[in-house]
């Protein structure tokens, strides 16, 4: 990979809404007899729910007693288990039975955020602020215990009895973190995104945490305008250490605070007549990253860094370098990022309102609190940049007191397409296609009524913090209710064959903020999914399709009976009947399957 660090000549690009840009409310793939998100009855476990016909709600597991009054947060996945963070600790569930997830263990360890990721038998847990958190997971200080904000490391080799093995303090806590593997295989590198005020307690003093006062020139060693990196030796995780000199990803023109340091306009574009009176919330000032998503195989990461979206070269995990930055006058708070599978696109989210406002009503424009979809553009000289293509937002069907804005999601491994599942707080869960980055389309959704039962009552936090695909199911952490399991089924726009092909992609371990390239093994599902996609674009005639489907059925029947040679012969008929049709993906899938059966 050839990546250069852009110098003074590169300016920070700004995406704005103009008539030339695609801006739209998630167009549904089919408008006939669609269920509606509007007017759902409120409640907690008795709230009315609605979903598209291709979504089945399999189960809801209520919050544990340890998390009863605590926020459910993020998830990580390992070996058929889901680790669910919450502000009181974390829970580990065995999800072999989607209808009845089994609680394996509960760890009480107070501290907010509890963003989680996993590597082998190690679990990493973020702690944002130290007002309720102590190094040993208790709730009070003692002679060997001190207030804690940073990253915890747990040994989960025995998932029934996780044990903390390290706790690494940082100057601004750890709002989120991103696991980046060591090319040498010896360490785990954790990119720490701390968004709290710079701490002034005793542990902070020991770390040398300091920051300039408002309006002053930043100190050279200022704890803001950087990320931190914690290195965890895999063989000795108890020796986890904060590396010195956190990377200055916001530096520009000789200043460590060189990216966006004030809102692009005095008021948010929603204007003074909006119910929030145009308040920028949170303020898009880039003195930290909120979240970073790494794609190690590409040597890249995408940083959602409050006032900017970044591309970062991570080929040297100890020394990441910014290679591109963008800003957007409609974005209040760059929150998270997701690459597509081949790394040619990035979906950035805008958490306008900080997860505390209902911004999915008809009062808000579709480019506010939405996803921004960017193409990753590579120059002949090895340069790399981000090019804005469109916004994606769910329809404005929520009530004013349903907290709703773009939040966490990941890819669904549909072959030949870019498909993502995503949480929207009380806006529920959406599945959308962004293969055409200028024209994203919603494929499926699930929603519940408001948590607030009084239509005139104040907003109450709740809804999906995260919605992620893992080994065939969609898992959602509902902030207030608990832990949900959803399943997708076929429709015209996302067929069962495409879903079946996605099911062939299995991962022992999934950290949504550490993307791994997925590849589909040879299968009849992959052939049929590719054929469905050809049919969707009218790429094949009915007569040829009938013959191909018959040969495919015969080939699969032969394979099921153990007659591989006969199956290969029938697959040859498929190739013959494709004739001169432009069907690259189908041909490739057939060739791979023939090779597998030969």
Short mmCIF file of C-alpha atoms in Angstrom, two decimals, residues 103-397:
data_model
loop_
_atom_site.label_atom_id
_atom_site.label_comp_id
_atom_site.label_asym_id
_atom_site.label_seq_id
_atom_site.Cartn_x
_atom_site.Cartn_y
_atom_site.Cartn_z
CA UNK A 103 -26.51 -15.57 30.94
CA UNK A 104 -23.06 -17.04 31.59
CA UNK A 105 -21.70 -14.40 33.95
CA UNK A 106 -22.24 -10.92 35.32
CA UNK A 107 -19.34 -8.72 36.35
CA UNK A 108 -20.13 -5.79 38.64
CA UNK A 109 -17.57 -3.07 38.00
CA UNK A 110 -19.12 0.42 38.01
CA UNK A 111 -18.06 3.04 35.48
CA UNK A 112 -19.72 4.67 32.54
CA UNK A 113 -19.51 3.73 28.86
CA UNK A 114 -17.97 0.25 29.20
CA UNK A 115 -17.26 0.05 25.50
CA UNK A 116 -15.96 -3.50 24.99
CA UNK A 117 -13.71 -5.42 22.61
CA UNK A 118 -12.14 -8.84 22.72
CA UNK A 119 -8.98 -10.59 21.55
CA UNK A 120 -8.74 -14.29 22.30
CA UNK A 121 -9.15 -14.72 26.05
CA UNK A 122 -8.75 -11.00 26.78
CA UNK A 123 -11.56 -8.49 27.16
CA UNK A 124 -10.91 -4.76 27.04
CA UNK A 125 -13.33 -2.36 28.75
CA UNK A 126 -13.47 1.45 28.52
CA UNK A 127 -14.14 3.63 31.56
CA UNK A 128 -14.88 7.25 30.76
CA UNK A 129 -15.00 9.14 34.07
CA UNK A 130 -13.58 8.46 37.51
CA UNK A 131 -16.37 9.81 39.71
CA UNK A 132 -17.95 6.35 40.17
CA UNK A 133 -15.08 4.06 39.24
CA UNK A 134 -12.18 2.57 41.23
CA UNK A 135 -9.24 0.47 40.11
CA UNK A 136 -10.44 -2.73 41.78
CA UNK A 137 -14.09 -2.45 40.62
CA UNK A 138 -15.38 -1.60 44.10
CA UNK A 139 -17.38 1.51 44.91
CA UNK A 140 -15.13 3.21 47.47
CA UNK A 141 -11.50 4.12 48.04
CA UNK A 142 -9.11 2.27 50.32
CA UNK A 143 -5.37 2.11 50.91
CA UNK A 144 -4.66 0.27 47.66
CA UNK A 145 -7.54 1.55 45.60
CA UNK A 146 -7.87 4.81 43.68
CA UNK A 147 -10.32 6.44 41.35
CA UNK A 148 -10.08 5.08 37.84
CA UNK A 149 -10.62 6.27 34.26
CA UNK A 150 -9.01 4.47 31.37
CA UNK A 151 -8.95 0.89 30.07
CA UNK A 152 -9.49 -2.33 32.01
CA UNK A 153 -8.21 -5.72 30.87
CA UNK A 154 -10.03 -8.92 31.87
CA UNK A 155 -9.07 -12.56 31.43
CA UNK A 156 -12.19 -14.33 30.11
CA UNK A 157 -10.64 -17.75 29.48
CA UNK A 158 -13.26 -18.92 31.97
CA UNK A 159 -16.31 -16.98 30.79
CA UNK A 160 -18.15 -17.91 33.96
CA UNK A 161 -15.52 -16.15 36.09
CA UNK A 162 -13.83 -13.21 34.31
CA UNK A 163 -10.88 -11.77 36.22
CA UNK A 164 -9.43 -8.28 35.92
CA UNK A 165 -5.70 -8.48 35.21
CA UNK A 166 -4.84 -4.84 34.45
CA UNK A 167 -6.22 -1.32 34.73
CA UNK A 168 -4.43 1.44 32.81
CA UNK A 169 -5.19 5.05 33.74
CA UNK A 170 -5.47 7.78 31.07
CA UNK A 171 -5.79 11.56 31.26
CA UNK A 172 -9.25 11.81 29.69
CA UNK A 173 -10.62 8.37 30.42
CA UNK A 174 -11.75 6.07 27.64
CA UNK A 175 -15.07 6.95 26.08
CA UNK A 176 -14.42 4.29 23.46
CA UNK A 177 -11.45 2.25 22.33
CA UNK A 178 -10.43 0.37 19.22
CA UNK A 179 -8.45 -2.87 19.15
CA UNK A 180 -5.68 -2.84 16.54
CA UNK A 181 -3.71 -6.09 16.16
CA UNK A 182 0.06 -6.20 16.22
CA UNK A 183 1.52 -7.32 12.85
CA UNK A 184 4.07 -9.28 14.89
CA UNK A 185 1.29 -10.99 16.86
CA UNK A 186 2.81 -10.13 20.23
CA UNK A 187 0.58 -7.31 21.50
CA UNK A 188 -2.85 -5.78 21.31
CA UNK A 189 -2.86 -2.05 20.65
CA UNK A 190 -5.83 -0.12 21.97
CA UNK A 191 -6.54 3.29 20.48
CA UNK A 192 -8.16 5.22 23.32
CA UNK A 193 -10.66 7.96 22.53
CA UNK A 194 -11.10 10.00 25.72
CA UNK A 195 -13.60 12.84 25.66
CA UNK A 196 -13.80 13.84 29.33
CA UNK A 197 -12.22 16.95 30.79
CA UNK A 198 -8.54 16.50 31.56
CA UNK A 199 -8.39 14.99 35.02
CA UNK A 200 -6.84 16.87 37.93
CA UNK A 201 -6.91 14.17 40.60
CA UNK A 202 -3.90 12.34 42.04
CA UNK A 203 -3.73 9.65 39.32
CA UNK A 204 -3.96 12.42 36.73
CA UNK A 205 -1.07 14.25 38.35
CA UNK A 206 0.96 11.05 38.34
CA UNK A 207 0.33 10.75 34.61
CA UNK A 208 1.36 14.36 34.04
CA UNK A 209 -2.07 15.29 32.71
CA UNK A 210 -2.39 18.97 31.97
CA UNK A 211 -4.19 21.32 29.64
CA UNK A 212 -4.21 25.01 28.82
CA UNK A 213 -7.06 27.22 29.96
CA UNK A 214 -9.75 28.26 27.52
CA UNK A 215 -8.44 30.77 25.01
CA UNK A 216 -4.80 30.01 25.73
CA UNK A 217 -2.37 28.41 23.31
CA UNK A 218 -2.31 24.65 23.94
CA UNK A 219 0.64 23.24 25.83
CA UNK A 220 3.04 21.19 23.77
CA UNK A 221 2.17 18.21 25.97
CA UNK A 222 -1.53 19.10 26.29
CA UNK A 223 -3.71 16.07 27.03
CA UNK A 224 -6.23 17.22 24.42
CA UNK A 225 -5.93 17.02 20.61
CA UNK A 226 -4.64 13.48 20.62
CA UNK A 227 -5.58 9.88 21.10
CA UNK A 228 -3.84 7.59 23.58
CA UNK A 229 -2.45 4.15 22.83
CA UNK A 230 -2.33 1.32 25.36
CA UNK A 231 -0.17 -1.69 24.51
CA UNK A 232 -1.22 -5.03 26.00
CA UNK A 233 1.37 -7.85 25.70
CA UNK A 234 -0.73 -10.89 24.83
CA UNK A 235 1.46 -13.26 26.85
CA UNK A 236 1.57 -10.92 29.87
CA UNK A 237 -1.57 -8.75 29.82
CA UNK A 238 -0.88 -7.66 33.39
CA UNK A 239 1.96 -5.58 31.92
CA UNK A 240 -0.38 -3.40 29.85
CA UNK A 241 1.05 0.10 29.54
CA UNK A 242 0.11 3.54 28.26
CA UNK A 243 2.53 4.52 25.51
CA UNK A 244 4.12 7.95 25.72
CA UNK A 245 3.29 10.80 23.36
CA UNK A 246 -0.20 10.02 22.09
CA UNK A 247 -0.56 10.65 18.34
CA UNK A 248 -1.51 14.22 17.37
CA UNK A 249 -4.11 13.33 14.75
CA UNK A 250 -5.58 16.86 14.80
CA UNK A 251 -2.30 18.65 14.02
CA UNK A 252 -2.19 20.97 11.02
CA UNK A 253 0.13 23.77 9.90
CA UNK A 254 2.33 23.40 12.97
CA UNK A 255 -0.53 23.51 15.50
CA UNK A 256 -1.68 20.53 17.52
CA UNK A 257 -5.21 22.01 17.40
CA UNK A 258 -5.17 22.47 13.64
CA UNK A 259 -8.51 20.94 12.67
CA UNK A 260 -12.00 22.32 13.32
CA UNK A 261 -11.97 24.28 16.59
CA UNK A 262 -15.32 26.07 16.38
CA UNK A 263 -18.71 25.31 14.84
CA UNK A 264 -18.84 26.10 11.12
CA UNK A 265 -21.73 28.53 11.71
CA UNK A 266 -22.88 30.41 14.84
CA UNK A 267 -26.04 28.30 14.95
CA UNK A 268 -26.71 24.77 13.82
CA UNK A 269 -28.42 24.88 10.38
CA UNK A 270 -31.68 23.91 12.11
CA UNK A 271 -31.88 27.61 12.93
CA UNK A 272 -33.26 29.72 15.77
CA UNK A 273 -36.86 28.63 15.23
CA UNK A 274 -36.07 24.99 15.86
CA UNK A 275 -37.07 23.70 19.28
CA UNK A 276 -33.41 23.47 20.27
CA UNK A 277 -32.84 26.99 18.90
CA UNK A 278 -30.06 25.94 16.58
CA UNK A 279 -27.80 24.72 19.35
CA UNK A 280 -24.70 22.83 18.27
CA UNK A 281 -24.87 19.82 20.57
CA UNK A 282 -22.32 18.46 21.12
CA UNK A 283 -20.12 21.22 19.77
CA UNK A 284 -18.10 20.00 16.74
CA UNK A 285 -14.68 20.92 18.11
CA UNK A 286 -11.97 18.40 17.26
CA UNK A 287 -9.91 18.01 20.44
CA UNK A 288 -10.40 14.23 20.58
CA UNK A 289 -11.82 11.37 18.59
CA UNK A 290 -15.14 9.95 19.68
CA UNK A 291 -14.56 6.60 18.00
CA UNK A 292 -12.16 4.99 15.54
CA UNK A 293 -12.80 1.99 13.31
CA UNK A 294 -9.73 0.08 12.19
CA UNK A 295 -9.39 -2.03 9.05
CA UNK A 296 -5.98 -3.63 9.68
CA UNK A 297 -5.82 -5.59 6.41
CA UNK A 298 -5.99 -2.28 4.54
CA UNK A 299 -3.66 -0.50 6.94
CA UNK A 300 -6.36 2.12 7.46
CA UNK A 301 -8.64 3.43 10.16
CA UNK A 302 -11.52 5.88 9.99
CA UNK A 303 -11.75 8.34 12.86
CA UNK A 304 -14.96 10.07 13.88
CA UNK A 305 -13.34 12.94 15.71
CA UNK A 306 -16.05 15.33 16.92
CA UNK A 307 -15.66 18.07 14.30
CA UNK A 308 -14.00 16.04 11.56
CA UNK A 309 -13.92 12.69 9.85
CA UNK A 310 -10.41 11.28 9.40
CA UNK A 311 -8.62 8.60 7.44
CA UNK A 312 -5.62 7.25 9.34
CA UNK A 313 -2.66 5.15 8.21
CA UNK A 314 -2.22 2.38 10.82
CA UNK A 315 0.42 0.29 9.06
CA UNK A 316 2.59 1.06 12.10
CA UNK A 317 0.08 0.59 14.96
CA UNK A 318 2.34 2.45 17.40
CA UNK A 319 2.49 5.50 15.17
CA UNK A 320 -0.78 6.16 13.30
CA UNK A 321 -0.74 9.07 10.84
CA UNK A 322 -3.66 11.10 9.52
CA UNK A 323 -3.86 11.00 5.71
CA UNK A 324 -7.17 12.78 5.07
CA UNK A 325 -9.72 14.91 6.90
CA UNK A 326 -13.18 16.18 6.04
CA UNK A 327 -15.71 18.44 7.73
CA UNK A 328 -19.42 18.98 7.12
CA UNK A 329 -21.46 22.05 7.97
CA UNK A 330 -24.43 19.81 8.73
CA UNK A 331 -22.63 17.50 11.14
CA UNK A 332 -22.87 18.38 14.84
CA UNK A 333 -20.71 15.52 16.15
CA UNK A 334 -18.75 12.98 14.12
CA UNK A 335 -19.53 9.88 16.17
CA UNK A 336 -18.53 6.60 14.51
CA UNK A 337 -17.43 5.09 11.20
CA UNK A 338 -17.82 1.90 9.16
CA UNK A 339 -15.91 0.85 6.04
CA UNK A 340 -17.47 -1.24 3.33
CA UNK A 341 -15.82 -4.62 2.78
CA UNK A 342 -13.38 -3.53 0.09
CA UNK A 343 -12.49 -0.29 1.84
CA UNK A 344 -13.71 1.99 -0.93
CA UNK A 345 -16.40 3.68 1.15
CA UNK A 346 -16.88 4.94 4.71
CA UNK A 347 -20.16 5.60 6.51
CA UNK A 348 -19.71 8.29 9.18
CA UNK A 349 -22.47 8.96 11.73
CA UNK A 350 -23.54 12.28 13.23
CA UNK A 351 -24.74 12.01 16.83
CA UNK A 352 -26.46 15.40 16.81
CA UNK A 353 -27.81 16.00 20.31
CA UNK A 354 -25.33 13.60 21.88
CA UNK A 355 -27.89 10.83 22.20
CA UNK A 356 -30.19 13.03 24.27
CA UNK A 357 -32.62 14.53 21.75
CA UNK A 358 -35.42 13.34 19.50
CA UNK A 359 -34.15 14.28 16.07
CA UNK A 360 -36.09 11.94 13.76
CA UNK A 361 -39.25 14.01 13.30
CA UNK A 362 -40.56 16.08 10.41
CA UNK A 363 -39.07 19.18 12.06
CA UNK A 364 -35.53 18.04 11.17
CA UNK A 365 -34.00 17.95 7.72
CA UNK A 366 -32.69 14.56 6.56
CA UNK A 367 -29.07 15.74 6.53
CA UNK A 368 -29.12 16.55 10.27
CA UNK A 369 -28.25 13.72 12.66
CA UNK A 370 -27.73 11.38 9.72
CA UNK A 371 -25.07 9.18 8.18
CA UNK A 372 -22.65 10.78 5.75
CA UNK A 373 -21.48 8.35 3.07
CA UNK A 374 -18.05 8.95 1.55
CA UNK A 375 -16.05 7.31 -1.20
CA UNK A 376 -12.39 6.59 -0.45
CA UNK A 377 -10.53 8.08 -3.41
CA UNK A 378 -6.96 7.05 -4.23
CA UNK A 379 -4.75 9.16 -6.47
CA UNK A 380 -2.17 7.94 -8.96
CA UNK A 381 0.49 9.46 -6.72
CA UNK A 382 -0.53 7.26 -3.78
CA UNK A 383 -2.58 9.96 -2.07
CA UNK A 384 -5.88 9.13 -0.44
CA UNK A 385 -8.92 11.27 0.28
CA UNK A 386 -12.60 11.20 1.16
CA UNK A 387 -15.31 12.34 -1.26
CA UNK A 388 -18.81 13.05 0.04
CA UNK A 389 -21.60 11.23 -1.84
CA UNK A 390 -24.86 11.32 0.15
CA UNK A 391 -26.69 11.27 3.47
CA UNK A 392 -28.80 8.46 4.87
CA UNK A 393 -31.41 8.90 7.58
CA UNK A 394 -34.40 6.85 8.67
CA UNK A 395 -37.84 8.35 7.87
CA UNK A 396 -39.15 11.11 10.21
CA UNK A 397 -41.69 8.86 11.89
#
